[in-house]
Amino acid sequence: MKHVFRCLFVCALVVSAHGARGSDITGSVNGPVSGLPIPRFVSLKADRVNMHIGPAKNYEVKWVYQRAGLPVEITAEFENWRRIRDADGTEGWVYHSLLSGRRTGLVTAKSKDELISVYEEPDIKSDVAALLQPGVLSSVKRCTAAWCRVAGQGFDGWVQQHRLWGVYPNEKVD
């Protein structure tokens, strides 16, 4: 019961912190701890990251990630903890030092059998450099408003931005 009240208190703090911050034209706000935009995409730094139901180590572990580099979205901050959401929509709290500012993306598709083209240039008329299955992890090198330069094991090229989870629509990444 003590955890429930603490979680409600933390949620109230996060909500009030969000309400006190100004937002930019994209709807993001500055985090109360880091001063960085919320929401924002980051990636997991370690091969083993525990997601907790609340912002402390004594809260129950909700999920254990086992894939360094996986993109996650920070949706809130509380002290040294960050509430994250993954590509499946699962949300919970992770200690800040287990997160990296390195941008990564997961290839998305309409079906599990669909292959996504990686092009030599940011143009669907250019040569195809690789075909990727949904769920392939890549480093995001840069993004224009419609294309992202990605690289991974055995591929390097351009993918349509809407085919990646880990970047916002029309986001520019340098």
Coordinates of N, CA, C and O in Angstrom, one line a residue:
M1 N 0.8 -1.2 0.0 CA 0.0 0.0 0.0 C 0.9 1.3 0.0 O 0.5 2.3 -0.6
K2 N 2.0 1.2 0.7 CA 2.9 2.3 0.8 C 3.4 2.7 -0.6 O 3.5 3.8 -1.0
H3 N 3.7 1.6 -1.5 CA 4.1 1.9 -2.8 C 3.0 2.6 -3.7 O 3.4 3.4 -4.5
V4 N 1.8 2.2 -3.4 CA 0.7 2.8 -4.2 C 0.6 4.3 -3.9 O 0.6 5.1 -4.8
F5 N 0.7 4.7 -2.6 CA 0.7 6.1 -2.3 C 1.9 6.9 -2.8 O 1.8 8.0 -3.3
R6 N 3.1 6.2 -2.8 CA 4.2 6.9 -3.3 C 4.1 7.1 -4.8 O 4.5 8.1 -5.3
C7 N 3.6 6.0 -5.5 CA 3.5 6.1 -6.9 C 2.5 7.3 -7.3 O 2.7 8.0 -8.2
L8 N 1.4 7.4 -6.5 CA 0.4 8.4 -6.8 C 1.0 9.8 -6.5 O 0.8 10.7 -7.3
F9 N 1.9 9.9 -5.5 CA 2.5 11.2 -5.2 C 3.5 11.5 -6.3 O 3.5 12.7 -6.8
V10 N 4.3 10.5 -6.8 CA 5.2 10.8 -7.9 C 4.5 11.2 -9.1 O 4.9 12.1 -9.8
C11 N 3.4 10.5 -9.5 CA 2.6 10.8 -10.7 C 2.1 12.3 -10.6 O 2.1 13.0 -11.5
A12 N 1.6 12.7 -9.4 CA 1.1 14.0 -9.2 C 2.3 15.0 -9.4 O 2.1 16.1 -10.0
L13 N 3.5 14.7 -8.9 CA 4.6 15.6 -9.1 C 4.9 15.7 -10.6 O 5.2 16.8 -11.1
V14 N 4.9 14.6 -11.3 CA 5.3 14.6 -12.7 C 4.2 15.4 -13.5 O 4.6 16.3 -14.3
V15 N 3.0 15.2 -13.2 CA 1.9 16.0 -13.9 C 2.0 17.5 -13.6 O 1.9 18.3 -14.4
S16 N 2.3 17.8 -12.3 CA 2.4 19.2 -12.0 C 3.6 19.9 -12.6 O 3.6 21.0 -13.0
A17 N 4.7 19.1 -12.7 CA 5.9 19.6 -13.3 C 5.7 19.9 -14.8 O 6.1 20.9 -15.4
H18 N 4.9 19.0 -15.4 CA 4.6 19.2 -16.9 C 3.7 20.4 -17.0 O 3.9 21.2 -18.0
G19 N 2.8 20.6 -16.1 CA 1.9 21.8 -16.3 C 2.6 23.1 -16.1 O 2.2 24.1 -16.6
A20 N 3.7 23.1 -15.3 CA 4.5 24.3 -15.0 C 5.5 24.7 -16.1 O 6.0 25.7 -16.1
R21 N 5.7 23.8 -17.0 CA 6.7 24.0 -18.0 C 6.1 24.5 -19.3 O 4.9 24.1 -19.6
G22 N 6.8 25.4 -20.0 CA 6.3 25.9 -21.3 C 6.5 24.8 -22.4 O 7.4 24.0 -22.3
S23 N 5.7 24.8 -23.4 CA 5.8 23.8 -24.4 C 6.2 24.6 -25.7 O 5.9 25.7 -25.9
D24 N 6.9 23.9 -26.6 CA 7.2 24.5 -27.9 C 6.2 24.1 -28.9 O 5.1 23.5 -28.6
I25 N 6.4 24.4 -30.2 CA 5.3 24.2 -31.2 C 5.1 22.7 -31.4 O 4.0 22.4 -32.0
T26 N 6.0 21.8 -31.1 CA 5.8 20.4 -31.3 C 5.0 19.8 -30.1 O 4.7 18.6 -30.2
G27 N 4.8 20.6 -29.1 CA 4.0 20.0 -27.9 C 4.9 19.4 -26.9 O 4.5 19.0 -25.8
S28 N 6.3 19.4 -27.1 CA 7.2 18.9 -26.1 C 7.4 20.0 -25.0 O 7.2 21.1 -25.2
V29 N 7.7 19.5 -23.8 CA 8.1 20.4 -22.7 C 9.5 20.1 -22.3 O 10.0 19.1 -22.6
N30 N 10.1 21.0 -21.5 CA 11.4 20.7 -20.9 C 11.2 19.9 -19.7 O 10.4 20.2 -18.8
G31 N 12.0 18.9 -19.5 CA 12.0 18.0 -18.3 C 12.4 18.8 -17.1 O 13.3 19.6 -17.1
P32 N 11.7 18.5 -16.0 CA 12.0 19.2 -14.7 C 13.4 19.0 -14.2 O 13.9 19.8 -13.4
V33 N 14.0 17.9 -14.5 CA 15.3 17.5 -14.0 C 16.4 17.8 -15.0 O 17.4 18.5 -14.7
S34 N 16.3 17.3 -16.2 CA 17.3 17.4 -17.2 C 17.3 18.7 -18.0 O 18.3 19.1 -18.6
G35 N 16.1 19.3 -18.1 CA 15.9 20.5 -19.0 C 15.8 20.1 -20.4 O 15.7 21.0 -21.3
L36 N 15.9 18.8 -20.8 CA 15.7 18.4 -22.1 C 14.3 18.2 -22.5 O 13.4 18.0 -21.6
P37 N 14.0 18.1 -23.8 CA 12.6 18.0 -24.2 C 12.0 16.7 -23.8 O 12.6 15.6 -23.7
I38 N 10.7 16.7 -23.4 CA 9.9 15.6 -23.1 C 8.6 15.7 -23.9 O 7.9 16.7 -23.8
P39 N 8.3 14.7 -24.7 CA 8.9 13.4 -24.9 C 10.2 13.6 -25.8 O 10.3 14.5 -26.6
R40 N 11.1 12.6 -25.7 CA 12.2 12.5 -26.6 C 12.6 11.0 -26.7 O 12.4 10.2 -25.8
F41 N 13.3 10.7 -27.8 CA 13.8 9.3 -28.0 C 15.2 9.2 -27.5 O 16.0 10.1 -27.8
V42 N 15.5 8.1 -26.9 CA 16.9 7.8 -26.5 C 17.0 6.3 -26.8 O 16.1 5.7 -27.3
S43 N 18.1 5.7 -26.3 CA 18.3 4.2 -26.5 C 18.8 3.6 -25.2 O 19.3 4.3 -24.3
L44 N 18.6 2.3 -25.0 CA 19.1 1.6 -23.9 C 20.6 1.5 -24.0 O 21.1 1.1 -25.0
K45 N 21.3 1.7 -22.9 CA 22.8 1.7 -22.9 C 23.4 0.3 -22.6 O 24.4 0.0 -23.1
A46 N 22.6 -0.5 -21.9 CA 23.1 -1.8 -21.5 C 22.3 -3.0 -22.1 O 21.2 -2.8 -22.6
D47 N 22.9 -4.2 -22.1 CA 22.3 -5.4 -22.5 C 21.2 -5.9 -21.5 O 20.4 -6.7 -21.9
R48 N 21.3 -5.4 -20.3 CA 20.3 -5.8 -19.3 C 19.8 -4.5 -18.6 O 20.6 -3.9 -17.9
V49 N 18.5 -4.1 -18.8 CA 17.9 -3.0 -18.2 C 16.6 -3.3 -17.5 O 15.7 -3.9 -18.2
N50 N 16.5 -3.1 -16.2 CA 15.2 -3.3 -15.5 C 14.3 -2.2 -15.6 O 14.7 -1.0 -15.4
M51 N 13.1 -2.4 -16.0 CA 12.0 -1.4 -16.0 C 11.2 -1.7 -14.7 O 10.7 -2.8 -14.5
H52 N 11.0 -0.6 -13.9 CA 10.3 -0.8 -12.7 C 8.9 -0.1 -12.8 O 8.7 0.7 -13.7
I53 N 8.0 -0.5 -11.9 CA 6.7 0.1 -11.9 C 6.6 1.5 -11.3 O 5.7 2.2 -11.5
G54 N 7.7 1.9 -10.6 CA 7.8 3.2 -10.0 C 9.2 3.7 -10.1 O 10.1 2.9 -10.4
P55 N 9.5 4.9 -9.7 CA 10.8 5.5 -9.9 C 11.7 5.3 -8.7 O 12.2 6.2 -8.0
A56 N 12.0 4.0 -8.4 CA 13.0 3.6 -7.3 C 13.3 2.1 -7.5 O 12.5 1.4 -8.0
K57 N 14.5 1.7 -7.0 CA 14.9 0.3 -7.2 C 14.0 -0.6 -6.3 O 13.9 -1.8 -6.6
N58 N 13.4 -0.1 -5.3 CA 12.6 -1.0 -4.5 C 11.2 -1.3 -5.0 O 10.4 -2.0 -4.5
Y59 N 10.9 -0.6 -6.2 CA 9.6 -0.9 -6.9 C 9.8 -2.2 -7.6 O 10.9 -2.5 -8.1
E60 N 8.7 -2.9 -7.8 CA 8.8 -4.2 -8.6 C 9.3 -4.0 -10.0 O 9.0 -3.0 -10.6
V61 N 10.1 -5.0 -10.4 CA 10.5 -5.0 -11.8 C 9.4 -5.4 -12.7 O 8.9 -6.5 -12.5
K62 N 9.0 -4.6 -13.7 CA 7.9 -4.9 -14.6 C 8.4 -5.6 -15.8 O 7.7 -6.5 -16.3
W63 N 9.6 -5.3 -16.3 CA 10.2 -5.9 -17.5 C 11.7 -5.8 -17.5 O 12.2 -4.9 -16.9
V64 N 12.3 -6.8 -18.1 CA 13.8 -6.8 -18.2 C 14.1 -6.7 -19.7 O 13.8 -7.7 -20.4
Y65 N 14.8 -5.6 -20.1 CA 15.2 -5.5 -21.5 C 16.6 -6.2 -21.7 O 17.4 -6.1 -20.8
Q66 N 16.8 -6.9 -22.8 CA 18.1 -7.6 -23.0 C 18.6 -7.2 -24.4 O 19.2 -8.1 -25.0
R67 N 18.5 -6.0 -24.7 CA 19.0 -5.6 -26.0 C 19.5 -4.1 -26.0 O 18.7 -3.2 -26.1
A68 N 20.8 -4.0 -25.8 CA 21.4 -2.6 -25.8 C 21.1 -2.0 -27.2 O 21.1 -2.6 -28.2
G69 N 20.9 -0.7 -27.1 CA 20.6 0.1 -28.3 C 19.1 0.2 -28.7 O 18.8 0.9 -29.6
L70 N 18.3 -0.5 -28.0 CA 16.8 -0.5 -28.3 C 16.3 1.0 -28.1 O 16.6 1.6 -27.0
P71 N 15.6 1.5 -29.1 CA 15.1 2.9 -28.9 C 13.9 2.8 -27.9 O 13.1 1.9 -27.9
V72 N 13.8 3.9 -27.0 CA 12.7 4.1 -26.1 C 12.4 5.5 -26.1 O 13.3 6.4 -26.4
E73 N 11.2 5.9 -25.7 CA 10.8 7.2 -25.6 C 10.7 7.7 -24.1 O 9.9 7.0 -23.4
I74 N 11.3 8.7 -23.7 CA 11.2 9.3 -22.4 C 9.9 10.1 -22.4 O 9.8 11.0 -23.1
T75 N 9.0 9.8 -21.4 CA 7.8 10.5 -21.3 C 7.6 11.3 -20.0 O 6.7 12.1 -19.9
A76 N 8.6 11.1 -19.0 CA 8.5 11.8 -17.8 C 9.9 11.7 -17.1 O 10.6 10.7 -17.4
E77 N 10.1 12.6 -16.1 CA 11.3 12.5 -15.3 C 10.9 12.7 -13.8 O 10.0 13.4 -13.5
F78 N 11.7 12.0 -13.0 CA 11.5 12.2 -11.5 C 12.9 11.9 -10.9 O 13.4 10.7 -11.0
E79 N 13.5 12.9 -10.4 CA 14.9 12.7 -9.8 C 15.8 12.0 -10.9 O 15.9 12.5 -12.0
N80 N 16.4 10.9 -10.5 CA 17.3 10.2 -11.4 C 16.6 9.1 -12.3 O 17.3 8.3 -12.8
W81 N 15.3 9.2 -12.3 CA 14.5 8.1 -13.0 C 13.8 8.7 -14.2 O 13.4 9.9 -14.1
R82 N 13.7 7.9 -15.2 CA 13.0 8.3 -16.4 C 11.8 7.3 -16.7 O 12.1 6.1 -16.7
R83 N 10.6 7.8 -16.9 CA 9.6 7.0 -17.4 C 9.7 6.8 -18.9 O 9.8 7.8 -19.6
I84 N 9.7 5.6 -19.4 CA 9.9 5.3 -20.8 C 8.8 4.5 -21.3 O 8.0 3.9 -20.6
R85 N 8.7 4.6 -22.7 CA 7.7 3.8 -23.4 C 8.5 3.1 -24.5 O 9.3 3.7 -25.2
D86 N 8.3 1.8 -24.7 CA 8.9 1.1 -25.8 C 8.1 1.0 -27.0 O 6.9 1.5 -27.1
A87 N 8.6 0.4 -28.1 CA 7.8 0.3 -29.4 C 6.5 -0.5 -29.2 O 5.6 -0.3 -30.0
D88 N 6.4 -1.3 -28.2 CA 5.1 -2.1 -28.0 C 4.2 -1.3 -27.1 O 3.1 -1.8 -26.9
G89 N 4.6 -0.2 -26.6 CA 3.7 0.6 -25.8 C 3.8 0.4 -24.3 O 3.1 1.0 -23.5
T90 N 4.7 -0.5 -23.9 CA 5.0 -0.8 -22.5 C 5.7 0.4 -21.8 O 6.6 1.0 -22.4
E91 N 5.1 0.8 -20.7 CA 5.7 2.0 -19.9 C 6.1 1.6 -18.5 O 5.5 0.7 -17.9
G92 N 7.2 2.2 -18.1 CA 7.7 2.0 -16.7 C 8.9 2.9 -16.5 O 9.2 3.8 -17.3
W93 N 9.5 2.7 -15.4 CA 10.6 3.6 -14.9 C 12.0 2.9 -15.0 O 12.1 1.8 -14.6
V94 N 13.0 3.7 -15.5 CA 14.3 3.2 -15.7 C 15.3 4.2 -15.1 O 15.1 5.4 -15.2
Y95 N 16.4 3.7 -14.5 CA 17.4 4.6 -13.9 C 18.1 5.3 -15.1 O 18.4 4.7 -16.1
H96 N 18.3 6.6 -14.9 CA 18.8 7.5 -16.0 C 20.1 7.0 -16.6 O 20.4 7.2 -17.8
S97 N 21.0 6.5 -15.8 CA 22.3 6.1 -16.3 C 22.3 4.9 -17.2 O 23.3 4.6 -17.9
L98 N 21.2 4.2 -17.3 CA 21.0 3.1 -18.2 C 20.5 3.5 -19.6 O 20.3 2.6 -20.4
L99 N 20.4 4.8 -19.8 CA 19.9 5.3 -21.1 C 21.0 6.1 -21.7 O 21.8 6.7 -21.1
S100 N 21.0 6.1 -23.1 CA 22.0 6.8 -23.9 C 21.3 7.8 -24.8 O 20.2 7.5 -25.3
G101 N 21.9 8.9 -25.1 CA 21.4 9.9 -26.1 C 21.6 9.4 -27.5 O 21.1 10.1 -28.4
R102 N 22.2 8.3 -27.7 CA 22.5 7.8 -29.1 C 21.1 7.4 -29.7 O 20.3 6.7 -29.1
R103 N 20.9 7.9 -30.9 CA 19.6 7.6 -31.6 C 19.7 6.3 -32.4 O 20.6 6.1 -33.2
T104 N 18.7 5.5 -32.2 CA 18.5 4.3 -32.9 C 17.1 4.2 -33.4 O 16.2 4.9 -32.9
G105 N 16.9 3.2 -34.3 CA 15.5 3.0 -34.8 C 15.2 1.6 -35.0 O 16.1 0.8 -35.4
L106 N 14.0 1.2 -34.9 CA 13.5 -0.2 -35.2 C 12.7 -0.1 -36.5 O 11.8 0.8 -36.6
V107 N 13.0 -1.0 -37.4 CA 12.3 -1.0 -38.7 C 10.9 -1.5 -38.4 O 10.7 -2.5 -37.7
T108 N 9.9 -0.8 -38.9 CA 8.5 -1.2 -38.8 C 7.9 -1.5 -40.2 O 8.3 -0.9 -41.2
A109 N 6.9 -2.3 -40.2 CA 6.2 -2.7 -41.4 C 4.7 -3.0 -41.1 O 4.4 -3.2 -39.9
K110 N 3.9 -3.1 -42.1 CA 2.5 -3.4 -41.9 C 2.3 -4.8 -41.6 O 1.3 -5.2 -40.9
S111 N 3.2 -5.7 -42.0 CA 3.1 -7.1 -41.7 C 4.5 -7.7 -41.4 O 5.5 -7.1 -41.8
K112 N 4.6 -8.8 -40.7 CA 5.8 -9.4 -40.3 C 6.6 -9.9 -41.5 O 7.8 -10.1 -41.4
D113 N 6.0 -10.1 -42.6 CA 6.6 -10.7 -43.8 C 7.1 -9.6 -44.8 O 7.8 -9.9 -45.7
E114 N 6.7 -8.4 -44.5 CA 7.1 -7.3 -45.4 C 8.5 -6.9 -45.2 O 9.0 -6.8 -44.1
L115 N 9.2 -6.7 -46.3 CA 10.6 -6.3 -46.3 C 10.7 -4.8 -46.6 O 10.0 -4.3 -47.5
I116 N 11.5 -4.1 -45.9 CA 11.6 -2.6 -46.0 C 12.9 -2.3 -46.7 O 14.0 -2.8 -46.4
S117 N 12.8 -1.5 -47.8 CA 14.0 -1.1 -48.6 C 14.8 0.0 -47.9 O 14.3 1.0 -47.4
V118 N 16.1 -0.2 -48.0 CA 17.1 0.8 -47.6 C 17.7 1.2 -48.9 O 18.2 0.4 -49.7
Y119 N 17.7 2.5 -49.2 CA 18.1 3.0 -50.5 C 19.5 3.6 -50.4 O 19.9 4.1 -49.4
E120 N 20.2 3.7 -51.6 CA 21.5 4.3 -51.7 C 21.4 5.8 -51.4 O 22.3 6.4 -50.8
E121 N 20.3 6.4 -51.8 CA 20.1 7.9 -51.7 C 18.7 8.1 -51.1 O 17.8 7.2 -51.2
P122 N 18.4 9.2 -50.6 CA 17.0 9.5 -50.1 C 16.0 9.7 -51.2 O 15.4 10.8 -51.3
D123 N 15.8 8.7 -52.0 CA 14.9 8.8 -53.1 C 14.5 7.3 -53.5 O 15.3 6.5 -53.7
I124 N 13.2 7.1 -53.6 CA 12.7 5.7 -53.9 C 13.1 5.3 -55.3 O 13.0 4.1 -55.6
K125 N 13.6 6.2 -56.1 CA 14.1 5.8 -57.5 C 15.6 5.4 -57.5 O 16.1 4.9 -58.5
S126 N 16.2 5.6 -56.3 CA 17.7 5.2 -56.3 C 17.8 3.7 -56.0 O 16.8 3.0 -55.8
D127 N 19.0 3.2 -56.2 CA 19.2 1.8 -56.0 C 18.9 1.3 -54.6 O 19.2 2.1 -53.6
V128 N 18.4 0.1 -54.4 CA 18.2 -0.5 -53.1 C 19.5 -1.1 -52.6 O 20.1 -1.9 -53.3
A129 N 19.9 -0.6 -51.4 CA 21.1 -1.1 -50.8 C 20.9 -2.4 -49.9 O 21.8 -3.2 -49.8
A130 N 19.7 -2.5 -49.4 CA 19.4 -3.7 -48.5 C 17.9 -3.8 -48.4 O 17.1 -2.8 -48.6
L131 N 17.4 -4.9 -48.0 CA 16.1 -5.2 -47.6 C 16.1 -5.6 -46.1 O 16.8 -6.6 -45.8
L132 N 15.3 -5.0 -45.3 CA 15.3 -5.3 -43.9 C 13.9 -5.8 -43.4 O 12.9 -5.4 -43.9
Q133 N 14.0 -6.7 -42.5 CA 12.8 -7.3 -41.8 C 12.3 -6.3 -40.7 O 13.1 -5.6 -40.1
P134 N 11.1 -6.4 -40.4 CA 10.6 -5.6 -39.2 C 11.3 -6.0 -38.0 O 11.6 -7.2 -37.8
G135 N 11.7 -5.1 -37.1 CA 12.4 -5.3 -35.9 C 13.9 -5.2 -36.0 O 14.6 -5.3 -35.0
V136 N 14.4 -5.0 -37.2 CA 15.9 -4.8 -37.3 C 16.2 -3.5 -36.7 O 15.6 -2.5 -36.8
L137 N 17.3 -3.5 -35.9 CA 17.8 -2.3 -35.1 C 18.8 -1.6 -35.9 O 19.7 -2.3 -36.5
S138 N 18.8 -0.3 -36.0 CA 19.8 0.5 -36.7 C 20.2 1.7 -36.0 O 19.4 2.2 -35.1
S139 N 21.4 2.2 -36.3 CA 21.8 3.5 -35.8 C 21.2 4.5 -36.7 O 21.3 4.4 -37.9
V140 N 20.7 5.6 -36.1 CA 20.2 6.7 -36.9 C 21.3 7.7 -37.0 O 21.6 8.3 -36.0
K141 N 21.8 7.9 -38.2 CA 22.9 8.9 -38.5 C 22.4 10.3 -38.6 O 22.9 11.2 -38.1
R142 N 21.3 10.4 -39.4 CA 20.7 11.7 -39.6 C 19.3 11.5 -40.2 O 19.0 10.5 -40.8
C143 N 18.4 12.5 -40.0 CA 17.1 12.5 -40.7 C 16.8 13.8 -41.2 O 17.1 14.9 -40.7
T144 N 16.2 13.8 -42.4 CA 15.6 15.0 -43.0 C 14.1 14.9 -42.5 O 13.8 14.1 -41.7
A145 N 13.2 15.6 -43.1 CA 11.8 15.5 -42.7 C 11.1 14.3 -43.2 O 10.1 13.9 -42.7
A146 N 11.7 13.6 -44.2 CA 11.0 12.4 -44.7 C 11.9 11.1 -44.8 O 11.4 10.0 -44.9
W147 N 13.2 11.3 -44.7 CA 14.2 10.2 -44.8 C 15.2 10.2 -43.6 O 15.5 11.2 -43.1
C148 N 15.6 8.9 -43.3 CA 16.7 8.8 -42.3 C 17.8 8.0 -42.8 O 17.6 6.9 -43.5
R149 N 19.0 8.4 -42.6 CA 20.2 7.7 -42.9 C 20.5 6.7 -41.8 O 20.6 7.1 -40.6
V150 N 20.5 5.4 -42.1 CA 20.6 4.4 -41.0 C 21.8 3.5 -41.4 O 22.2 3.4 -42.6
A151 N 22.3 2.9 -40.4 CA 23.4 1.9 -40.6 C 23.3 0.8 -39.5 O 22.8 1.0 -38.4
G152 N 23.7 -0.4 -39.9 CA 23.6 -1.5 -39.0 C 24.5 -2.6 -39.6 O 25.3 -2.4 -40.5
Q153 N 24.4 -3.8 -39.0 CA 25.2 -4.9 -39.4 C 24.9 -5.3 -40.9 O 23.8 -5.8 -41.1
G154 N 25.7 -4.9 -41.8 CA 25.5 -5.3 -43.2 C 24.7 -4.4 -44.0 O 24.4 -4.7 -45.2
F155 N 24.4 -3.2 -43.5 CA 23.7 -2.2 -44.3 C 24.0 -0.8 -43.9 O 24.4 -0.5 -42.8
D156 N 23.9 0.1 -44.9 CA 24.1 1.6 -44.7 C 23.4 2.3 -45.8 O 23.6 2.0 -47.0
G157 N 22.4 3.1 -45.5 CA 21.7 3.8 -46.5 C 20.5 4.6 -45.9 O 20.5 4.9 -44.8
W158 N 19.6 4.9 -46.8 CA 18.4 5.7 -46.5 C 17.1 4.9 -46.4 O 16.8 4.1 -47.3
V159 N 16.3 5.2 -45.4 CA 15.0 4.5 -45.3 C 14.0 5.6 -45.0 O 14.3 6.7 -44.5
Q160 N 12.8 5.4 -45.5 CA 11.7 6.4 -45.3 C 11.4 6.5 -43.8 O 11.4 5.5 -43.1
Q161 N 11.4 7.7 -43.4 CA 11.3 8.0 -41.9 C 10.1 7.3 -41.3 O 10.2 6.8 -40.1
H162 N 9.0 7.2 -41.9 CA 7.8 6.6 -41.3 C 8.0 5.0 -41.1 O 7.2 4.4 -40.5
R163 N 9.1 4.5 -41.6 CA 9.4 3.1 -41.4 C 10.2 2.8 -40.2 O 10.7 1.6 -40.0
L164 N 10.5 3.8 -39.4 CA 11.3 3.7 -38.2 C 10.5 4.0 -37.0 O 9.9 5.1 -36.9
W165 N 10.7 3.2 -35.9 CA 10.2 3.6 -34.6 C 11.4 4.0 -33.8 O 12.4 3.3 -33.7
G166 N 11.4 5.3 -33.4 CA 12.6 5.8 -32.7 C 12.9 7.3 -33.2 O 13.8 7.9 -32.7
V167 N 12.1 7.7 -34.2 CA 12.1 9.1 -34.6 C 10.7 9.6 -34.8 O 9.8 8.8 -35.1
Y168 N 10.5 10.9 -34.6 CA 9.2 11.4 -34.7 C 8.9 11.8 -36.2 O 9.8 12.0 -36.9
P169 N 7.6 11.8 -36.6 CA 7.3 12.2 -38.0 C 7.8 13.6 -38.2 O 7.7 14.5 -37.4
N170 N 8.5 13.8 -39.3 CA 9.0 15.0 -39.8 C 10.2 15.6 -38.9 O 10.6 16.7 -39.0
E171 N 10.7 14.7 -38.0 CA 11.8 15.2 -37.2 C 13.1 15.2 -38.0 O 13.4 14.4 -38.8
K172 N 13.9 16.2 -37.7 CA 15.2 16.4 -38.3 C 16.3 16.0 -37.2 O 16.2 16.5 -36.1
V173 N 17.2 15.1 -37.6 CA 18.2 14.6 -36.7 C 19.5 14.9 -37.4 O 19.7 14.5 -38.6
D174 N 20.5 15.5 -36.7 CA 21.8 15.8 -37.3 C 22.8 14.9 -36.6 O 22.8 14.6 -35.5

